[in-house]
Coordinates of C-alpha atoms in Angstrom, one line a residue:
M16 CA -21.0 -18.8 -204.5
E17 CA -19.4 -19.1 -201.2
S18 CA -16.0 -20.8 -200.3
T19 CA -16.4 -24.2 -200.0
V20 CA -13.2 -24.9 -197.9
V21 CA -13.3 -23.7 -194.3
P22 CA -12.1 -25.4 -190.9
A23 CA -14.1 -28.1 -189.9
S24 CA -14.9 -26.9 -186.2
A25 CA -17.3 -24.5 -188.1
F26 CA -19.7 -27.7 -188.7
T27 CA -19.3 -29.7 -185.2
A28 CA -21.0 -26.9 -182.8
H29 CA -24.5 -27.5 -183.7
E30 CA -24.1 -30.6 -185.2
G31 CA -26.9 -33.4 -183.2
A32 CA -26.4 -37.1 -183.7
A33 CA -28.6 -37.2 -186.3
E34 CA -26.6 -34.7 -188.6
S35 CA -22.9 -36.3 -187.2
A36 CA -20.3 -36.9 -190.3
D37 CA -19.6 -39.9 -188.9
S38 CA -23.0 -41.5 -190.2
I39 CA -23.6 -42.2 -194.0
P40 CA -26.9 -39.9 -195.1
W41 CA -29.4 -41.3 -197.2
Y42 CA -29.0 -39.0 -200.0
L43 CA -24.9 -39.4 -200.2
T44 CA -26.0 -43.2 -200.7
A45 CA -28.5 -42.0 -203.3
V46 CA -26.2 -40.2 -205.5
L47 CA -23.7 -42.9 -204.9
F48 CA -26.3 -45.0 -206.6
A49 CA -27.1 -42.5 -209.4
S50 CA -23.3 -42.6 -210.2
A51 CA -23.0 -46.3 -210.4
A52 CA -26.2 -46.4 -212.6
V53 CA -25.1 -43.9 -215.1
I54 CA -21.9 -45.2 -215.9
V55 CA -22.9 -48.8 -215.9
G56 CA -25.7 -47.5 -218.1
I57 CA -23.5 -46.3 -220.6
T58 CA -21.4 -49.2 -220.6
W59 CA -24.4 -50.9 -221.5
D60 CA -25.5 -48.8 -224.0
V61 CA -22.1 -48.8 -225.5
S62 CA -22.7 -52.8 -225.9
W63 CA -26.0 -52.3 -227.4
H64 CA -24.9 -50.0 -230.0
R65 CA -22.4 -52.4 -231.1
T66 CA -24.0 -55.7 -231.0
I67 CA -27.7 -54.2 -231.9
G68 CA -27.4 -50.6 -233.2
R69 CA -29.5 -47.7 -232.7
D70 CA -32.7 -48.4 -231.4
T71 CA -35.4 -46.5 -229.5
L72 CA -34.8 -44.0 -226.6
W73 CA -36.7 -46.4 -224.2
T74 CA -33.9 -49.2 -224.5
P75 CA -33.4 -50.6 -221.1
A76 CA -29.6 -49.3 -220.9
H77 CA -31.0 -45.8 -221.4
L78 CA -33.6 -45.9 -219.2
L79 CA -31.0 -47.1 -216.7
V80 CA -28.8 -44.1 -217.7
Y81 CA -31.8 -41.7 -216.9
A82 CA -32.9 -43.5 -213.8
G83 CA -29.5 -42.6 -212.3
G84 CA -29.8 -39.2 -213.6
L85 CA -33.5 -38.6 -211.9
A86 CA -31.9 -40.5 -208.5
A87 CA -29.4 -37.5 -208.2
G88 CA -31.2 -34.8 -209.3
L89 CA -34.4 -35.5 -206.7
S90 CA -32.4 -36.6 -203.8
C91 CA -30.2 -33.8 -204.1
G92 CA -32.8 -31.4 -205.2
W93 CA -34.8 -32.7 -202.0
L94 CA -31.3 -31.9 -200.0
A95 CA -31.4 -28.0 -201.5
L96 CA -34.9 -27.3 -200.6
K97 CA -34.6 -29.0 -197.0
T98 CA -31.2 -27.3 -195.9
T99 CA -32.6 -23.8 -197.3
L100 CA -36.2 -24.0 -195.9
S101 CA -35.6 -26.3 -192.8
G102 CA -31.9 -26.7 -192.1
T103 CA -30.3 -26.9 -188.7
D104 CA -27.5 -24.8 -187.8
G105 CA -25.1 -27.2 -188.7
E106 CA -26.7 -28.3 -192.3
V107 CA -26.8 -24.6 -193.0
G108 CA -23.1 -24.2 -191.9
R109 CA -22.2 -27.1 -194.0
S110 CA -23.7 -26.0 -197.5
V111 CA -23.2 -23.1 -200.3
R112 CA -25.7 -20.8 -201.4
L113 CA -26.4 -20.3 -204.7
W114 CA -29.4 -18.4 -206.1
G115 CA -31.3 -18.2 -202.6
F116 CA -31.0 -21.9 -201.9
R117 CA -28.8 -23.9 -199.4
A118 CA -26.8 -27.3 -200.4
P119 CA -23.2 -29.0 -200.3
L120 CA -21.1 -27.9 -203.2
G121 CA -21.6 -31.7 -204.7
A122 CA -25.5 -31.4 -204.5
W123 CA -25.4 -28.5 -206.6
V124 CA -23.1 -30.1 -209.4
A125 CA -25.0 -33.1 -209.2
I126 CA -28.7 -31.1 -209.8
W127 CA -26.6 -29.4 -212.6
G128 CA -25.5 -32.6 -214.0
A129 CA -29.4 -34.0 -213.6
I130 CA -30.7 -31.3 -215.5
A131 CA -28.1 -31.7 -218.3
M132 CA -28.8 -35.4 -218.5
L133 CA -32.3 -35.2 -218.9
T134 CA -32.4 -32.1 -221.2
S135 CA -30.4 -34.2 -223.6
A136 CA -32.7 -37.1 -223.7
P137 CA -35.4 -35.3 -226.1
L138 CA -32.6 -33.2 -228.0
D139 CA -30.7 -36.4 -228.9
D140 CA -34.3 -38.3 -230.0
W141 CA -34.9 -34.9 -232.2
W142 CA -31.5 -35.1 -233.6
H143 CA -31.7 -39.0 -234.5
N144 CA -34.5 -38.3 -236.2
A145 CA -33.9 -35.1 -237.7
Y146 CA -30.0 -36.3 -239.1
G147 CA -30.0 -39.9 -239.0
L148 CA -28.6 -42.7 -236.5
D149 CA -25.4 -42.0 -234.7
V150 CA -24.6 -39.8 -237.5
E151 CA -21.4 -38.5 -235.1
I152 CA -20.3 -39.5 -231.6
L153 CA -19.8 -35.5 -230.6
S154 CA -23.3 -34.5 -231.9
P155 CA -24.7 -31.4 -229.3
P156 CA -27.0 -33.8 -227.4
H157 CA -24.3 -36.0 -226.9
V158 CA -21.6 -33.6 -225.8
V159 CA -24.7 -32.3 -223.0
L160 CA -25.1 -35.9 -222.0
A161 CA -21.5 -36.5 -221.3
L162 CA -21.1 -33.1 -219.5
G163 CA -23.6 -34.1 -217.4
I164 CA -22.9 -37.7 -216.8
Y165 CA -19.3 -36.4 -215.4
A166 CA -21.2 -33.4 -213.3
I167 CA -22.8 -36.2 -211.7
Q168 CA -19.4 -38.2 -211.0
V169 CA -18.1 -35.1 -209.7
G170 CA -20.9 -34.1 -207.6
A171 CA -20.9 -37.4 -205.8
L172 CA -17.3 -37.3 -205.0
L173 CA -17.5 -34.0 -203.6
M174 CA -20.1 -35.0 -201.5
A175 CA -18.2 -38.2 -200.1
L176 CA -15.4 -35.8 -199.5
S177 CA -17.0 -33.5 -197.4
W178 CA -18.5 -35.9 -195.2
H179 CA -15.1 -37.5 -195.2
N180 CA -13.1 -34.6 -194.4
R181 CA -15.3 -33.7 -191.2
A182 CA -15.5 -37.2 -189.8
S183 CA -13.9 -38.7 -186.8
E184 CA -10.9 -41.4 -186.9
T185 CA -13.8 -43.9 -186.7
G186 CA -16.5 -42.3 -188.9
R187 CA -13.7 -42.3 -191.6
R188 CA -13.2 -45.9 -191.9
K189 CA -16.8 -45.8 -192.0
L190 CA -16.9 -43.2 -195.0
A191 CA -14.1 -44.9 -196.6
W192 CA -16.0 -47.1 -198.9
A193 CA -18.1 -43.9 -200.2
Y194 CA -14.9 -41.8 -201.2
V195 CA -13.4 -45.1 -202.8
F196 CA -16.2 -45.9 -204.7
S197 CA -17.2 -42.6 -206.0
A198 CA -13.5 -42.2 -207.6
A199 CA -13.6 -45.6 -208.9
M200 CA -16.8 -44.5 -211.0
L201 CA -15.0 -41.1 -211.9
I202 CA -12.0 -43.1 -213.2
L203 CA -14.4 -45.6 -214.9
S204 CA -16.3 -42.9 -216.6
L205 CA -13.0 -41.5 -217.9
S206 CA -12.2 -45.0 -219.3
V207 CA -15.4 -45.4 -220.9
L208 CA -14.7 -41.6 -222.5
L209 CA -11.5 -42.7 -223.8
M210 CA -12.5 -46.3 -225.0
E211 CA -11.9 -45.7 -228.6
Y212 CA -8.0 -44.9 -227.9
T213 CA -7.1 -47.6 -225.4
F214 CA -7.7 -50.9 -227.8
P215 CA -5.0 -53.4 -227.2
N216 CA -4.1 -52.8 -231.0
Q217 CA -3.2 -48.9 -230.1
M218 CA -1.2 -49.8 -227.1
H219 CA 2.0 -49.8 -228.8
G220 CA 1.5 -46.4 -230.4
A221 CA 2.9 -42.9 -228.8
T222 CA -0.8 -41.7 -229.2
F223 CA -1.9 -44.1 -226.5
H224 CA 0.8 -43.3 -223.8
L225 CA 0.7 -39.3 -224.6
I226 CA -3.3 -39.5 -223.9
M227 CA -2.8 -41.8 -220.7
A228 CA -0.1 -39.8 -219.4
A229 CA -2.1 -36.7 -219.7
L230 CA -5.2 -37.9 -218.4
F231 CA -4.9 -40.7 -215.7
P232 CA -2.0 -39.3 -213.2
V233 CA -3.9 -36.2 -212.2
L234 CA -6.6 -38.0 -210.9
L235 CA -4.5 -40.8 -209.2
F236 CA -2.4 -38.4 -207.6
A237 CA -5.4 -36.4 -206.5
I238 CA -7.0 -40.2 -205.4
G239 CA -4.0 -40.6 -203.4
R240 CA -3.2 -37.4 -201.7
A241 CA -6.9 -37.1 -200.6
G242 CA -7.5 -40.8 -199.7
Q243 CA -7.3 -40.5 -195.5
M244 CA -6.6 -44.6 -195.4
R245 CA -3.8 -46.9 -196.6
W246 CA -3.6 -47.6 -200.6
P247 CA -6.0 -45.0 -201.4
A248 CA -5.1 -45.2 -205.0
T249 CA -5.1 -48.9 -205.1
R250 CA -8.0 -49.5 -203.6
V251 CA -9.6 -47.4 -206.4
T252 CA -8.1 -49.0 -209.2
L253 CA -8.9 -52.5 -208.0
V254 CA -13.0 -51.2 -207.8
Y255 CA -12.7 -49.8 -211.2
T256 CA -11.0 -53.0 -212.3
G257 CA -13.5 -55.0 -210.6
V258 CA -16.7 -53.1 -211.7
S259 CA -15.1 -53.2 -215.4
L260 CA -14.7 -56.8 -215.1
A261 CA -18.4 -57.9 -213.8
M262 CA -19.7 -55.6 -217.0
M263 CA -17.2 -57.4 -219.1
W264 CA -18.2 -60.8 -218.2
V265 CA -22.2 -60.3 -217.6
L266 CA -22.8 -58.6 -220.8
P267 CA -22.0 -61.8 -223.1
L268 CA -24.6 -64.0 -221.3
F269 CA -27.4 -62.3 -222.7
P270 CA -27.9 -63.2 -226.4
A271 CA -28.6 -60.6 -228.9
E272 CA -28.1 -59.8 -232.8
P273 CA -27.9 -57.0 -234.7
L274 CA -30.8 -54.9 -236.1
L275 CA -29.4 -52.0 -238.0
A276 CA -27.6 -52.7 -241.6
P277 CA -24.9 -52.8 -242.7
I278 CA -24.1 -56.0 -240.6
L279 CA -20.9 -57.1 -241.3
R280 CA -20.0 -59.2 -238.7
T281 CA -21.9 -62.4 -237.0
V282 CA -22.8 -61.4 -233.2
T283 CA -24.6 -63.8 -231.4
H284 CA -24.8 -62.4 -227.6
M285 CA -23.8 -58.8 -226.4
V286 CA -20.6 -57.4 -227.4
P287 CA -18.5 -56.9 -224.1
P288 CA -16.1 -53.7 -223.6
E289 CA -12.4 -54.2 -223.8
F290 CA -10.7 -55.8 -220.8
P291 CA -9.9 -52.7 -218.0
L292 CA -6.9 -50.9 -218.2
L293 CA -4.2 -51.9 -215.6
L294 CA -4.1 -49.0 -213.5
F295 CA -3.6 -51.0 -210.4
A296 CA 0.2 -51.5 -211.5
P297 CA 1.0 -47.3 -211.6
A298 CA -1.7 -47.0 -208.5
I299 CA 0.8 -48.8 -206.5
V300 CA 3.9 -47.2 -206.8
I301 CA 1.9 -44.1 -206.5
D302 CA 0.8 -45.0 -203.0
L303 CA 4.1 -45.9 -202.0
L304 CA 5.7 -42.7 -203.2
L305 CA 3.2 -40.4 -201.5
R306 CA 3.4 -42.4 -198.4
R307 CA 7.2 -42.1 -198.0
H308 CA 6.7 -38.3 -197.9
S309 CA 3.7 -38.1 -195.8
A310 CA 1.1 -39.7 -193.5
P311 CA -2.5 -40.7 -195.8
G312 CA -4.4 -37.4 -195.9
E313 CA -1.8 -35.3 -194.9
V314 CA 0.2 -32.3 -197.2
P315 CA 4.1 -32.3 -196.9
A316 CA 5.5 -29.9 -194.4
R317 CA 7.7 -27.9 -197.3
A318 CA 5.8 -27.1 -200.5
S319 CA 8.4 -27.8 -202.7
T320 CA 8.4 -31.6 -201.9
D321 CA 5.3 -31.8 -204.1
W322 CA 7.4 -30.8 -206.8
W323 CA 9.6 -33.9 -206.1
I324 CA 6.7 -35.9 -206.2
A325 CA 5.2 -34.9 -209.5
A326 CA 9.0 -35.2 -211.2
W327 CA 9.2 -39.0 -209.7
G328 CA 5.6 -40.0 -210.0
G329 CA 5.5 -38.7 -213.8
V330 CA 8.5 -40.9 -214.5
A331 CA 7.3 -43.8 -212.6
F332 CA 3.8 -43.6 -214.2
V333 CA 4.9 -43.4 -217.4
S334 CA 7.7 -46.4 -216.9
V335 CA 5.4 -48.7 -215.0
F336 CA 2.0 -48.0 -217.1
G337 CA 3.9 -48.2 -220.5
V338 CA 6.0 -51.4 -219.9
T339 CA 2.7 -53.3 -218.0
H340 CA 0.2 -52.4 -221.2
W341 CA 3.1 -52.7 -223.7
V342 CA 3.5 -56.5 -222.5
F343 CA -0.4 -56.9 -222.0
A344 CA -1.2 -55.5 -225.7
D345 CA 0.9 -58.3 -226.8
F346 CA -0.9 -60.9 -225.0
M347 CA -4.5 -59.6 -225.8
L348 CA -3.6 -60.1 -229.4
S349 CA -2.2 -63.6 -229.1
E350 CA -4.7 -66.6 -229.2
G351 CA -4.2 -66.8 -225.4
A352 CA -6.4 -64.2 -225.1
R353 CA -9.4 -65.1 -227.2
N354 CA -11.3 -66.7 -224.5
Y355 CA -14.3 -65.7 -222.1
F356 CA -12.4 -64.6 -219.1
F357 CA -10.3 -61.9 -221.7
Q358 CA -12.6 -61.5 -224.3
G359 CA -9.6 -60.6 -226.7
D360 CA -10.3 -60.0 -230.3
T361 CA -14.0 -59.1 -229.6
W362 CA -15.7 -56.6 -232.0
G363 CA -19.2 -55.3 -233.1
Y364 CA -21.5 -56.2 -235.7
A365 CA -20.5 -53.1 -237.9
A366 CA -16.6 -54.1 -237.7
A367 CA -15.9 -55.9 -240.9
P368 CA -13.5 -59.3 -240.2
G369 CA -9.8 -58.6 -241.3
A370 CA -6.4 -59.2 -240.6
W371 CA -6.2 -55.6 -239.0
Q372 CA -8.1 -56.9 -235.7
R373 CA -4.8 -58.8 -234.5
V374 CA -2.0 -56.3 -235.4
F375 CA -1.1 -53.1 -234.0
W376 CA -2.3 -49.9 -235.8
H377 CA 1.0 -48.0 -235.9
G378 CA -0.4 -46.7 -239.4
G379 CA -3.5 -45.2 -237.9
P380 CA -7.3 -46.4 -236.9
Y381 CA -7.6 -49.6 -238.6
L382 CA -4.3 -49.7 -240.3
G383 CA -1.6 -52.2 -239.8
G384 CA 1.7 -50.1 -240.7
E385 CA 5.2 -50.6 -240.1
F386 CA 6.7 -50.1 -236.6
S387 CA 9.6 -47.4 -236.4
A388 CA 11.3 -47.3 -232.8
A389 CA 12.8 -43.9 -233.8
G390 CA 9.4 -42.3 -234.5
F391 CA 8.0 -44.0 -231.1
L392 CA 10.6 -42.6 -229.2
S393 CA 10.6 -39.2 -230.5
A394 CA 7.0 -38.8 -229.9
V395 CA 6.5 -41.1 -226.8
W396 CA 9.5 -38.9 -224.8
W397 CA 6.8 -36.1 -224.1
A398 CA 4.6 -38.3 -222.3
L399 CA 7.3 -37.5 -219.3
P400 CA 7.0 -33.8 -218.8
I401 CA 3.1 -34.2 -219.6
A402 CA 2.9 -36.8 -216.9
F403 CA 5.0 -34.6 -214.7
V404 CA 2.3 -31.8 -214.9
S405 CA -0.6 -33.9 -214.7
A406 CA 1.0 -35.2 -211.2
R407 CA 1.4 -32.1 -210.2
A408 CA -2.1 -30.9 -211.2
G409 CA -3.3 -33.6 -209.1
L410 CA -1.6 -32.9 -206.0
W411 CA -2.9 -29.4 -206.4
M412 CA -6.2 -31.1 -206.4
G413 CA -5.7 -33.5 -204.0
N414 CA -4.6 -30.6 -201.6
W415 CA -8.0 -28.9 -202.4
W416 CA -9.9 -32.2 -202.0
L417 CA -8.8 -32.4 -198.4
R418 CA -9.9 -29.3 -197.5
V419 CA -13.4 -29.5 -199.0
R420 CA -16.4 -29.2 -195.7
R421 CA -19.2 -28.1 -197.8

């Protein structure tokens, strides 16, 4: 596979008005739709399992997920054939050659994701028929499906980046929404993957803070560095929050009831996802830190500057994110959160009612153990070096994102 990092001038010599990087091509819109359809469908499917139970392969949630996979695969497949067989000099110049065909890097990643997703569908149906309903979360078909979903999210982001980086100043303003939206869907996908570790009951435990410090700084710093606009990380996290809240508020509007035993709790409407993580709080600090050392979309002149940014950024993320969610968790377990707006203390039909749902799980999942300040501090201090490494990796990734043109 060819390099994806080349000067912008390599693409402008032969591009006509119809190929201008300042316009938004239909296939980029199609892949962004696919990115949203897949993750909205997965969120809906999780709610379906918590409300109704395992159903047929042809549930509306499954159909939306696979419609997103088809949209990504067909649009990017068409782009690969068009670029290979009749592409202009500009289209060929901004493509990557693979197995004799040419397409942008993001299109290849999305095509692979679509193939993985659609392959997993019959495998998952066979697996459940052979071994039972939801025997384990990380079954082989589910792993293939998850890899395909994240490939589509990454592919959409890479396609948005390549157009965003080649656009003029005016074009970048038009394409900003594509970059922000694709990055927000990537964060939403990660939050769904981490759902079992982000219940409010777990936010006073060291494990929650260690996982968050490892996974979110790398994305937020990459997004902040590569975003050629004001407040990129903050914008992305606000879009993530808005889409998450929309799903949380819309799903309970639909009546539903469990169909798969054992039914341990009365459920009358679709069970919503948890209130989204408050990622906009550390995102604001990260944007301020990055803006202090360089202009939007620029890399600091001195390479050592990124090490200092990562050091201070790691401390800032752990501090702001940790304090915010420590206080927020107290509220989410209180009576004040048990309403439609916050959807606190909302559980699926397979969770037996009990005192466990209103306490912190210091003793492990579904156990309300005693809290030890010494034990918590002895474990959670590792979040600082972990966040530093994650932030530094994010800055490196963001620097690479800025150079993506193909």
